[in-house]
mmCIF file of C-alpha atoms and ligand atoms in Angstrom:
data_model
loop_
_atom_site.group_PDB
_atom_site.id
_atom_site.type_symbol
_atom_site.label_atom_id
_atom_site.label_comp_id
_atom_site.label_asym_id
_atom_site.label_seq_id
_atom_site.Cartn_x
_atom_site.Cartn_y
_atom_site.Cartn_z
ATOM 1 C CA MET P 1 0.000 0.000 0.000
ATOM 2 C CA LYS P 2 1.239 3.492 -0.837
ATOM 3 C CA ARG P 3 1.993 5.771 2.092
ATOM 4 C CA ILE P 4 0.534 9.266 1.788
ATOM 5 C CA LEU P 5 0.994 12.179 4.175
ATOM 6 C CA LEU P 6 -1.823 14.726 4.331
ATOM 7 C CA ILE P 7 -0.426 18.065 5.536
ATOM 8 C CA THR P 8 -3.142 20.406 6.744
ATOM 9 C CA THR P 9 -2.936 24.200 6.817
ATOM 10 C CA GLY P 10 -6.580 25.286 7.283
ATOM 11 C CA GLY P 11 -8.703 27.027 4.642
ATOM 12 C CA THR P 12 -12.378 26.635 3.804
ATOM 13 C CA ILE P 13 -11.976 22.873 3.449
ATOM 14 C CA ALA P 14 -11.244 22.677 7.200
ATOM 15 C CA SER P 15 -13.646 25.426 8.285
ATOM 16 C CA ALA P 16 -16.703 25.467 10.491
ATOM 17 C CA SER P 17 -19.440 28.122 10.578
ATOM 18 C CA THR P 18 -19.127 30.705 13.341
ATOM 19 C CA ALA P 19 -21.070 33.893 14.102
ATOM 20 C CA LYS P 20 -18.297 35.850 12.357
ATOM 21 C CA GLY P 21 -18.097 33.635 9.284
ATOM 22 C CA LEU P 22 -16.214 30.516 8.247
ATOM 23 C CA LEU P 23 -13.245 29.758 10.472
ATOM 24 C CA PRO P 24 -10.626 27.010 9.934
ATOM 25 C CA SER P 25 -10.818 24.602 12.888
ATOM 26 C CA ILE P 26 -10.933 20.993 11.635
ATOM 27 C CA ASN P 27 -7.788 18.906 12.077
ATOM 28 C CA GLY P 28 -6.353 16.314 9.714
ATOM 29 C CA GLU P 29 -7.810 13.294 11.485
ATOM 30 C CA LEU P 30 -11.294 14.742 11.316
ATOM 31 C CA LEU P 31 -10.802 15.653 7.622
ATOM 32 C CA VAL P 32 -9.736 12.100 6.853
ATOM 33 C CA SER P 33 -12.698 10.665 8.772
ATOM 34 C CA TYR P 34 -14.905 12.017 5.963
ATOM 35 C CA LEU P 35 -13.111 9.706 3.515
ATOM 36 C CA PRO P 36 -13.399 6.230 5.129
ATOM 37 C CA GLU P 37 -13.003 4.497 1.745
ATOM 38 C CA MET P 38 -9.411 5.813 1.514
ATOM 39 C CA ASN P 39 -8.343 3.449 4.320
ATOM 40 C CA SER P 40 -8.539 0.514 1.948
ATOM 41 C CA VAL P 41 -6.496 2.118 -0.854
ATOM 42 C CA CYS P 42 -3.548 3.705 0.961
ATOM 43 C CA LYS P 43 -1.901 4.250 4.317
ATOM 44 C CA LEU P 44 -2.868 7.811 5.104
ATOM 45 C CA ASP P 45 -1.209 9.807 7.897
ATOM 46 C CA THR P 46 -1.810 13.434 8.776
ATOM 47 C CA ALA P 47 0.385 16.293 10.002
ATOM 48 C CA GLU P 48 -0.575 19.871 10.772
ATOM 49 C CA VAL P 49 1.480 22.917 9.784
ATOM 50 C CA CYS P 50 -1.121 25.528 10.752
ATOM 51 C CA THR P 51 -4.878 26.052 10.922
ATOM 52 C CA ILE P 52 -5.423 29.416 9.281
ATOM 53 C CA ASP P 53 -7.377 31.114 6.557
ATOM 54 C CA SER P 54 -4.886 31.221 3.681
ATOM 55 C CA THR P 55 -5.280 35.002 3.688
ATOM 56 C CA ASP P 56 -2.852 34.880 6.613
ATOM 57 C CA MET P 57 -0.243 32.698 4.850
ATOM 58 C CA THR P 58 3.308 34.058 4.812
ATOM 59 C CA LYS P 59 6.627 32.633 3.753
ATOM 60 C CA ASN P 60 6.974 31.272 7.321
ATOM 61 C CA GLU P 61 4.146 28.804 6.678
ATOM 62 C CA TRP P 62 5.728 27.903 3.319
ATOM 63 C CA VAL P 63 8.930 27.084 5.195
ATOM 64 C CA GLY P 64 6.860 25.055 7.696
ATOM 65 C CA ILE P 65 5.432 22.976 4.823
ATOM 66 C CA VAL P 66 8.878 22.492 3.268
ATOM 67 C CA LYS P 67 10.396 21.375 6.589
ATOM 68 C CA LYS P 68 7.558 18.905 7.150
ATOM 69 C CA ILE P 69 7.993 17.393 3.667
ATOM 70 C CA LYS P 70 11.783 17.318 3.995
ATOM 71 C CA GLU P 71 11.723 15.469 7.326
ATOM 72 C CA SER P 72 9.170 12.903 6.089
ATOM 73 C CA TYR P 73 10.293 12.671 2.461
ATOM 74 C CA GLU P 74 11.712 9.150 2.672
ATOM 75 C CA ALA P 75 8.831 7.778 4.733
ATOM 76 C CA TYR P 76 6.070 8.594 2.208
ATOM 77 C CA ASP P 77 5.316 7.967 -1.468
ATOM 78 C CA GLY P 78 3.349 11.160 -1.930
ATOM 79 C CA PHE P 79 2.077 14.255 -0.145
ATOM 80 C CA VAL P 80 -1.219 16.124 -0.165
ATOM 81 C CA ILE P 81 -1.474 19.642 1.238
ATOM 82 C CA SER P 82 -4.931 20.916 2.157
ATOM 83 C CA HIS P 83 -4.953 24.691 1.825
ATOM 84 C CA GLY P 84 -7.259 27.685 1.578
ATOM 85 C CA THR P 85 -7.997 28.482 -2.040
ATOM 86 C CA ASP P 86 -7.328 32.220 -1.876
ATOM 87 C CA THR P 87 -3.536 31.983 -1.773
ATOM 88 C CA LEU P 88 -3.151 28.350 -2.823
ATOM 89 C CA ALA P 89 -1.642 29.387 -6.166
ATOM 90 C CA PHE P 90 1.021 31.475 -4.381
ATOM 91 C CA THR P 91 1.944 28.500 -2.177
ATOM 92 C CA ALA P 92 2.023 26.182 -5.199
ATOM 93 C CA ALA P 93 4.325 28.633 -6.995
ATOM 94 C CA ALA P 94 6.549 29.046 -3.912
ATOM 95 C CA LEU P 95 6.840 25.276 -3.405
ATOM 96 C CA THR P 96 7.797 24.919 -7.091
ATOM 97 C CA TYR P 97 11.058 26.702 -6.206
ATOM 98 C CA MET P 98 11.434 25.558 -2.589
ATOM 99 C CA ILE P 99 11.158 21.842 -3.483
ATOM 100 C CA GLN P 100 12.790 21.110 -6.834
ATOM 101 C CA ASN P 101 13.264 17.850 -8.775
ATOM 102 C CA SER P 102 10.867 15.873 -6.583
ATOM 103 C CA LYS P 103 10.031 12.534 -8.125
ATOM 104 C CA LYS P 104 7.327 12.169 -5.516
ATOM 105 C CA PRO P 105 4.067 14.075 -6.030
ATOM 106 C CA ILE P 106 3.216 16.989 -3.744
ATOM 107 C CA VAL P 107 -0.424 17.841 -4.417
ATOM 108 C CA LEU P 108 -2.170 20.991 -3.222
ATOM 109 C CA THR P 109 -5.920 21.091 -2.891
ATOM 110 C CA GLY P 110 -8.729 22.839 -1.065
ATOM 111 C CA SER P 111 -12.403 23.459 -1.554
ATOM 112 C CA GLN P 112 -14.920 26.220 -2.083
ATOM 113 C CA ARG P 113 -17.243 24.782 0.600
ATOM 114 C CA PRO P 114 -16.261 23.195 3.937
ATOM 115 C CA ILE P 115 -16.101 19.414 4.270
ATOM 116 C CA THR P 116 -18.741 19.631 7.004
ATOM 117 C CA PHE P 117 -21.372 21.051 4.611
ATOM 118 C CA ASP P 118 -23.899 18.717 2.975
ATOM 119 C CA SER P 119 -23.094 20.143 -0.420
ATOM 120 C CA THR P 120 -19.327 20.363 -0.699
ATOM 121 C CA ASP P 121 -16.522 19.916 -3.191
ATOM 122 C CA ALA P 122 -14.103 19.010 -0.380
ATOM 123 C CA LYS P 123 -14.539 15.239 -0.436
ATOM 124 C CA VAL P 124 -14.047 14.848 -4.175
ATOM 125 C CA ASN P 125 -11.070 17.257 -4.218
ATOM 126 C CA LEU P 126 -9.376 15.465 -1.320
ATOM 127 C CA THR P 127 -10.069 12.010 -2.752
ATOM 128 C CA ASP P 128 -8.787 13.046 -6.209
ATOM 129 C CA SER P 129 -5.672 14.568 -4.637
ATOM 130 C CA ILE P 130 -4.892 11.417 -2.686
ATOM 131 C CA LEU P 131 -5.364 9.299 -5.823
ATOM 132 C CA CYS P 132 -3.093 11.681 -7.736
ATOM 133 C CA ALA P 133 -0.464 11.510 -4.961
ATOM 134 C CA MET P 134 -0.533 7.695 -5.344
ATOM 135 C CA ASP P 135 -0.192 7.744 -9.128
ATOM 136 C CA GLU P 136 3.047 6.470 -10.697
ATOM 137 C CA LYS P 137 3.137 9.256 -13.291
ATOM 138 C CA ALA P 138 2.588 12.117 -10.843
ATOM 139 C CA LYS P 139 5.601 14.074 -9.623
ATOM 140 C CA GLY P 140 6.585 17.483 -8.294
ATOM 141 C CA ILE P 141 4.230 20.260 -7.249
ATOM 142 C CA LEU P 142 0.691 19.831 -8.557
ATOM 143 C CA VAL P 143 -2.688 21.409 -7.919
ATOM 144 C CA VAL P 144 -5.727 19.137 -8.053
ATOM 145 C CA PHE P 145 -9.096 20.870 -8.043
ATOM 146 C CA ASN P 146 -12.517 20.138 -9.523
ATOM 147 C CA GLY P 147 -11.223 17.161 -11.494
ATOM 148 C CA LYS P 148 -8.292 19.051 -13.053
ATOM 149 C CA ILE P 149 -4.578 18.468 -12.551
ATOM 150 C CA ILE P 150 -2.562 21.676 -12.939
ATOM 151 C CA ALA P 151 1.215 22.232 -12.798
ATOM 152 C CA GLY P 152 1.990 24.089 -9.546
ATOM 153 C CA SER P 153 3.815 26.740 -11.570
ATOM 154 C CA ARG P 154 0.719 27.473 -13.666
ATOM 155 C CA ALA P 155 -2.235 27.574 -11.274
ATOM 156 C CA LYS P 156 -4.348 30.665 -10.637
ATOM 157 C CA LYS P 157 -7.591 31.138 -8.752
ATOM 158 C CA THR P 158 -9.990 32.536 -11.336
ATOM 159 C CA MET P 159 -13.398 31.922 -9.690
ATOM 160 C CA SER P 160 -14.251 33.181 -6.221
ATOM 161 C CA VAL P 161 -17.313 30.991 -5.615
ATOM 162 C CA SER P 162 -17.718 28.294 -8.305
ATOM 163 C CA TYR P 163 -16.250 24.833 -7.890
ATOM 164 C CA HIS P 164 -14.058 25.252 -10.989
ATOM 165 C CA ALA P 165 -11.973 27.739 -9.050
ATOM 166 C CA PHE P 166 -8.555 27.196 -10.670
ATOM 167 C CA SER P 167 -7.230 27.671 -14.175
ATOM 168 C CA SER P 168 -3.967 26.658 -15.771
ATOM 169 C CA ILE P 169 -2.343 29.790 -17.177
ATOM 170 C CA ASN P 170 -0.448 29.704 -20.486
ATOM 171 C CA TYR P 171 0.061 25.952 -20.182
ATOM 172 C CA PRO P 172 -2.254 22.982 -20.786
ATOM 173 C CA TYR P 173 -3.962 21.157 -17.949
ATOM 174 C CA LEU P 174 -1.790 18.166 -17.103
ATOM 175 C CA GLY P 175 -4.761 15.866 -16.838
ATOM 176 C CA ILE P 176 -8.208 15.186 -15.495
ATOM 177 C CA ILE P 177 -9.604 12.904 -12.816
ATOM 178 C CA GLN P 178 -13.042 11.452 -13.438
ATOM 179 C CA ASN P 179 -14.741 9.052 -11.019
ATOM 180 C CA GLY P 180 -11.374 8.148 -9.557
ATOM 181 C CA THR P 181 -9.639 7.532 -12.892
ATOM 182 C CA ILE P 182 -6.725 9.736 -13.918
ATOM 183 C CA LEU P 183 -6.274 10.629 -17.560
ATOM 184 C CA TRP P 184 -2.951 12.367 -18.166
ATOM 185 C CA TYR P 185 -2.798 14.788 -21.094
ATOM 186 C CA ILE P 186 0.867 15.546 -20.462
ATOM 187 C CA GLU P 187 3.053 14.002 -17.803
ATOM 188 C CA PRO P 188 4.734 16.382 -15.355
ATOM 189 C CA GLU P 189 8.299 17.219 -16.436
ATOM 190 C CA SER P 190 10.819 14.745 -15.026
ATOM 191 C CA THR P 191 14.489 15.070 -14.210
ATOM 192 C CA GLN P 192 17.335 12.802 -13.144
ATOM 193 C CA LYS P 193 18.462 15.322 -10.517
ATOM 194 C CA GLN P 194 18.119 14.744 -6.784
ATOM 195 C CA VAL P 195 15.311 16.441 -4.879
ATOM 196 C CA GLN P 196 16.461 19.793 -3.498
ATOM 197 C CA PHE P 197 14.937 21.809 -0.687
ATOM 198 C CA TYR P 198 15.327 25.588 -0.324
ATOM 199 C CA GLU P 199 14.147 27.571 2.667
ATOM 200 C CA SER P 200 15.515 30.982 1.860
ATOM 201 C CA MET P 201 12.883 33.121 0.159
ATOM 202 C CA ASN P 202 13.443 36.882 0.103
ATOM 203 C CA ASP P 203 10.145 38.600 0.891
ATOM 204 C CA LYS P 204 11.364 42.071 -0.060
ATOM 205 C CA VAL P 205 9.702 41.697 -3.431
ATOM 206 C CA PHE P 206 7.079 44.294 -4.322
ATOM 207 C CA LEU P 207 4.369 43.825 -6.922
ATOM 208 C CA LEU P 208 3.144 47.124 -8.358
ATOM 209 C CA LYS P 209 -0.031 47.063 -10.421
ATOM 210 C CA LEU P 210 -0.185 50.044 -12.753
ATOM 211 C CA THR P 211 -3.359 52.062 -13.221
ATOM 212 C CA PRO P 212 -3.883 55.186 -15.317
ATOM 213 C CA CYS P 213 -3.497 57.102 -12.032
ATOM 214 C CA THR P 214 -0.264 55.527 -10.703
ATOM 215 C CA SER P 215 2.058 58.323 -9.672
ATOM 216 C CA ALA P 216 5.821 58.229 -10.144
ATOM 217 C CA GLU P 217 6.282 59.797 -6.715
ATOM 218 C CA MET P 218 6.015 56.550 -4.784
ATOM 219 C CA LEU P 219 8.562 54.674 -6.906
ATOM 220 C CA ALA P 220 11.667 55.769 -5.008
ATOM 221 C CA ASP P 221 10.173 54.620 -1.712
ATOM 222 C CA ILE P 222 9.176 51.271 -3.172
ATOM 223 C CA PHE P 223 12.729 50.670 -4.414
ATOM 224 C CA LYS P 224 14.189 51.855 -1.103
ATOM 225 C CA HIS P 225 12.292 49.242 0.907
ATOM 226 C CA ASN P 226 12.569 46.286 -1.478
ATOM 227 C CA ASP P 227 15.190 44.187 -3.279
ATOM 228 C CA CYS P 228 12.990 43.496 -6.262
ATOM 229 C CA VAL P 229 10.120 45.376 -7.894
ATOM 230 C CA ILE P 230 7.773 43.603 -10.275
ATOM 231 C CA ILE P 231 5.701 45.948 -12.400
ATOM 232 C CA GLU P 232 2.336 44.700 -13.577
ATOM 233 C CA SER P 233 2.348 46.724 -16.779
ATOM 234 C CA PHE P 234 -0.512 47.247 -19.226
ATOM 235 C CA GLY P 235 -1.167 44.808 -22.079
ATOM 236 C CA SER P 236 1.958 43.490 -23.757
ATOM 237 C CA GLY P 237 4.187 45.561 -21.473
ATOM 238 C CA GLY P 238 3.178 49.219 -21.657
ATOM 239 C CA ILE P 239 4.547 51.543 -18.960
ATOM 240 C CA PRO P 240 3.483 55.218 -18.952
ATOM 241 C CA ASP P 241 6.165 57.701 -19.903
ATOM 242 C CA ARG P 242 6.120 59.453 -16.507
ATOM 243 C CA LEU P 243 6.934 56.173 -14.772
ATOM 244 C CA THR P 244 9.506 54.950 -17.303
ATOM 245 C CA ASN P 245 11.570 58.100 -16.896
ATOM 246 C CA ARG P 246 11.514 57.861 -13.118
ATOM 247 C CA LEU P 247 12.333 54.127 -13.251
ATOM 248 C CA ILE P 248 15.388 54.827 -15.391
ATOM 249 C CA GLU P 249 16.500 57.591 -12.986
ATOM 250 C CA ILE P 250 16.101 55.345 -9.941
ATOM 251 C CA MET P 251 17.736 52.281 -11.483
ATOM 252 C CA LYS P 252 20.757 54.404 -12.431
ATOM 253 C CA SER P 253 21.047 55.972 -8.965
ATOM 254 C CA GLU P 254 22.336 54.614 -5.637
ATOM 255 C CA GLU P 255 18.727 53.749 -4.723
ATOM 256 C CA GLY P 256 18.489 51.306 -7.605
ATOM 257 C CA LYS P 257 21.892 49.674 -7.085
ATOM 258 C CA ASP P 258 21.575 45.869 -6.901
ATOM 259 C CA LYS P 259 17.783 46.126 -7.157
ATOM 260 C CA LEU P 260 16.017 43.785 -9.525
ATOM 261 C CA LEU P 261 13.335 45.125 -11.873
ATOM 262 C CA ILE P 262 10.915 42.687 -13.500
ATOM 263 C CA ILE P 263 8.276 43.702 -16.025
ATOM 264 C CA ALA P 264 5.165 41.525 -16.039
ATOM 265 C CA THR P 265 1.686 42.113 -17.416
ATOM 266 C CA GLN P 266 -1.650 42.484 -15.683
ATOM 267 C CA VAL P 267 -3.264 40.534 -18.524
ATOM 268 C CA VAL P 268 -3.828 36.987 -17.276
ATOM 269 C CA TYR P 269 -3.282 35.054 -20.493
ATOM 270 C CA GLU P 270 -0.559 35.056 -23.184
ATOM 271 C CA GLY P 271 2.153 36.849 -21.230
ATOM 272 C CA SER P 272 4.234 39.988 -21.777
ATOM 273 C CA HIS P 273 5.885 41.023 -25.029
ATOM 274 C CA ILE P 274 7.546 44.197 -23.927
ATOM 275 C CA SER P 275 9.256 45.183 -27.164
ATOM 276 C CA VAL P 276 6.155 45.110 -29.364
ATOM 277 C CA TYR P 277 5.118 48.694 -28.566
ATOM 278 C CA GLU P 278 7.220 51.795 -28.178
ATOM 279 C CA VAL P 279 5.620 52.302 -24.728
ATOM 280 C CA GLY P 280 7.191 49.029 -23.619
ATOM 281 C CA SER P 281 10.524 49.210 -25.401
ATOM 282 C CA ARG P 282 11.455 52.571 -23.822
ATOM 283 C CA LEU P 283 13.270 50.728 -21.035
ATOM 284 C CA ASN P 284 15.309 48.589 -23.441
ATOM 285 C CA HIS P 285 19.063 49.267 -23.389
ATOM 286 C CA LYS P 286 18.600 51.951 -20.714
ATOM 287 C CA VAL P 287 18.399 49.764 -17.615
ATOM 288 C CA LEU P 288 18.851 46.090 -16.834
ATOM 289 C CA PHE P 289 15.570 44.290 -16.200
ATOM 290 C CA LEU P 290 13.873 40.927 -16.639
ATOM 291 C CA GLU P 291 10.604 40.131 -18.345
ATOM 292 C CA ALA P 292 8.026 37.714 -16.900
ATOM 293 C CA LYS P 293 6.961 36.543 -20.376
ATOM 294 C CA ASP P 294 4.437 33.701 -20.069
ATOM 295 C CA MET P 295 4.882 33.180 -16.312
ATOM 296 C CA ASN P 296 1.833 34.013 -14.233
ATOM 297 C CA LEU P 297 2.122 36.623 -11.479
ATOM 298 C CA GLU P 298 2.173 34.137 -8.597
ATOM 299 C CA THR P 299 5.052 32.292 -10.241
ATOM 300 C CA THR P 300 6.889 35.485 -11.156
ATOM 301 C CA LEU P 301 6.666 36.646 -7.544
ATOM 302 C CA ALA P 302 7.767 33.282 -6.118
ATOM 303 C CA LYS P 303 10.655 32.946 -8.571
ATOM 304 C CA ALA P 304 11.788 36.495 -7.764
ATOM 305 C CA MET P 305 11.681 35.650 -4.035
ATOM 306 C CA TRP P 306 13.734 32.525 -4.700
ATOM 307 C CA ILE P 307 16.403 34.134 -6.894
ATOM 308 C CA CYS P 308 16.701 37.098 -4.516
ATOM 309 C CA GLY P 309 17.204 34.599 -1.682
ATOM 310 C CA PHE P 310 20.762 33.887 -2.942
ATOM 311 C CA GLU P 311 22.746 36.557 -1.168
ATOM 312 C CA GLY P 312 25.175 38.647 -3.192
ATOM 313 C CA SER P 313 24.180 37.250 -6.575
ATOM 314 C CA THR P 314 24.873 39.378 -9.637
ATOM 315 C CA PHE P 315 22.272 40.523 -12.163
ATOM 316 C CA GLU P 316 23.594 37.903 -14.600
ATOM 317 C CA GLU P 317 23.156 35.114 -12.033
ATOM 318 C CA LYS P 318 19.650 36.304 -11.239
ATOM 319 C CA ARG P 319 18.835 36.535 -14.946
ATOM 320 C CA ASP P 320 20.115 33.015 -15.609
ATOM 321 C CA ARG P 321 18.107 31.533 -12.749
ATOM 322 C CA PHE P 322 15.003 33.514 -13.747
ATOM 323 C CA TYR P 323 15.004 32.331 -17.348
ATOM 324 C CA THR P 324 15.930 28.726 -16.508
ATOM 325 C CA ARG P 325 12.827 26.616 -16.948
ATOM 326 C CA ILE P 326 11.817 24.947 -13.695
ATOM 327 C CA ALA P 327 8.845 22.578 -13.606
ATOM 328 C CA ALA P 328 7.273 24.045 -16.759
ATOM 329 C CA ASP P 329 7.185 27.566 -15.287
ATOM 330 C CA ILE P 330 8.353 29.406 -18.431
ATOM 331 C CA LEU P 331 8.208 28.437 -22.081
ATOM 332 C CA ASN P 332 10.756 30.721 -23.717
HETATM 333 N N1 LIG Z 401 -10.602 32.377 2.612
HETATM 334 C C1 LIG Z 401 -10.430 30.960 2.377
HETATM 335 C C2 LIG Z 401 -8.939 30.655 2.400
HETATM 336 O O1 LIG Z 401 -8.277 30.972 1.483
HETATM 337 C C3 LIG Z 401 -11.024 30.574 1.083
HETATM 338 C C4 LIG Z 401 -10.944 29.112 0.728
HETATM 339 O O2 LIG Z 401 -10.262 28.329 1.314
HETATM 340 O O3 LIG Z 401 -11.616 28.728 -0.245
HETATM 341 O O4 LIG Z 401 -8.460 30.111 3.363
#
């Protein structure tokens, strides 16, 4: 029998109704008691990292998950992480960099309605995730939700209420799970390398979403307090003139020394193409920066936190790590 570890973190899936709204409170053993049929298909243990709404997730909880998986890696064949849906995609992206080359599956799931409710997606999502964590073809960080298997580097919450809460961004769904049967469309990318765990994620990474009203005044402060600034530009990569000029000034000054600038897009699908328009190419050859291309924002943020976690690395080292494809996170 396969040995699976269910790591619980809270979220709607583990919530109960209170006078103030849904509150995570159900532990792993209770969660598993809703799936008695799983006892005959695998040996399922549980471990708790936290019991919080995923709104309150930080990199400390990510490190808690990584430590738990690292210490029990040899003892289990696969891992399932139950998680609130709101920041599940951020955790999936972070784990993509914090646990690399894992031949064992690490599956994140959650639900839109608590497991205690009569009508709930929790039981099917948990069951599917456990089955996926037992599957020979599954490996690395995966998200299983509403019958879909998504690469951890590509997941995004795109529905706030409906059961089909997650989409795969700029990459095909890896597979589907129907009535307990897994149909793989593409197998997760494999590698001969040894599993590697990283715990150092730099959280001085700022994500700035541009609007037609964004003022250039705040830019210097943002750079002062952060090691990396990701700009969610318009469309293919448009940045207003007033901001471009200030960005160039800052990046060339003391304030911008050793700071990493990444241009991403606020458009969900099809990525950035910064040089297509003049309003994007104004930065070219004036300052050093990276482009998120087809990576989604959660992944861009997590990868920036990971590459900025290597102390003293040069722009070239950061650039090489950023553009190196890890677990299908970037296509070009
Ligand atoms: N607010 C909840 C959370 O992210 C939502 C959910 O789990 O669906 O923890």
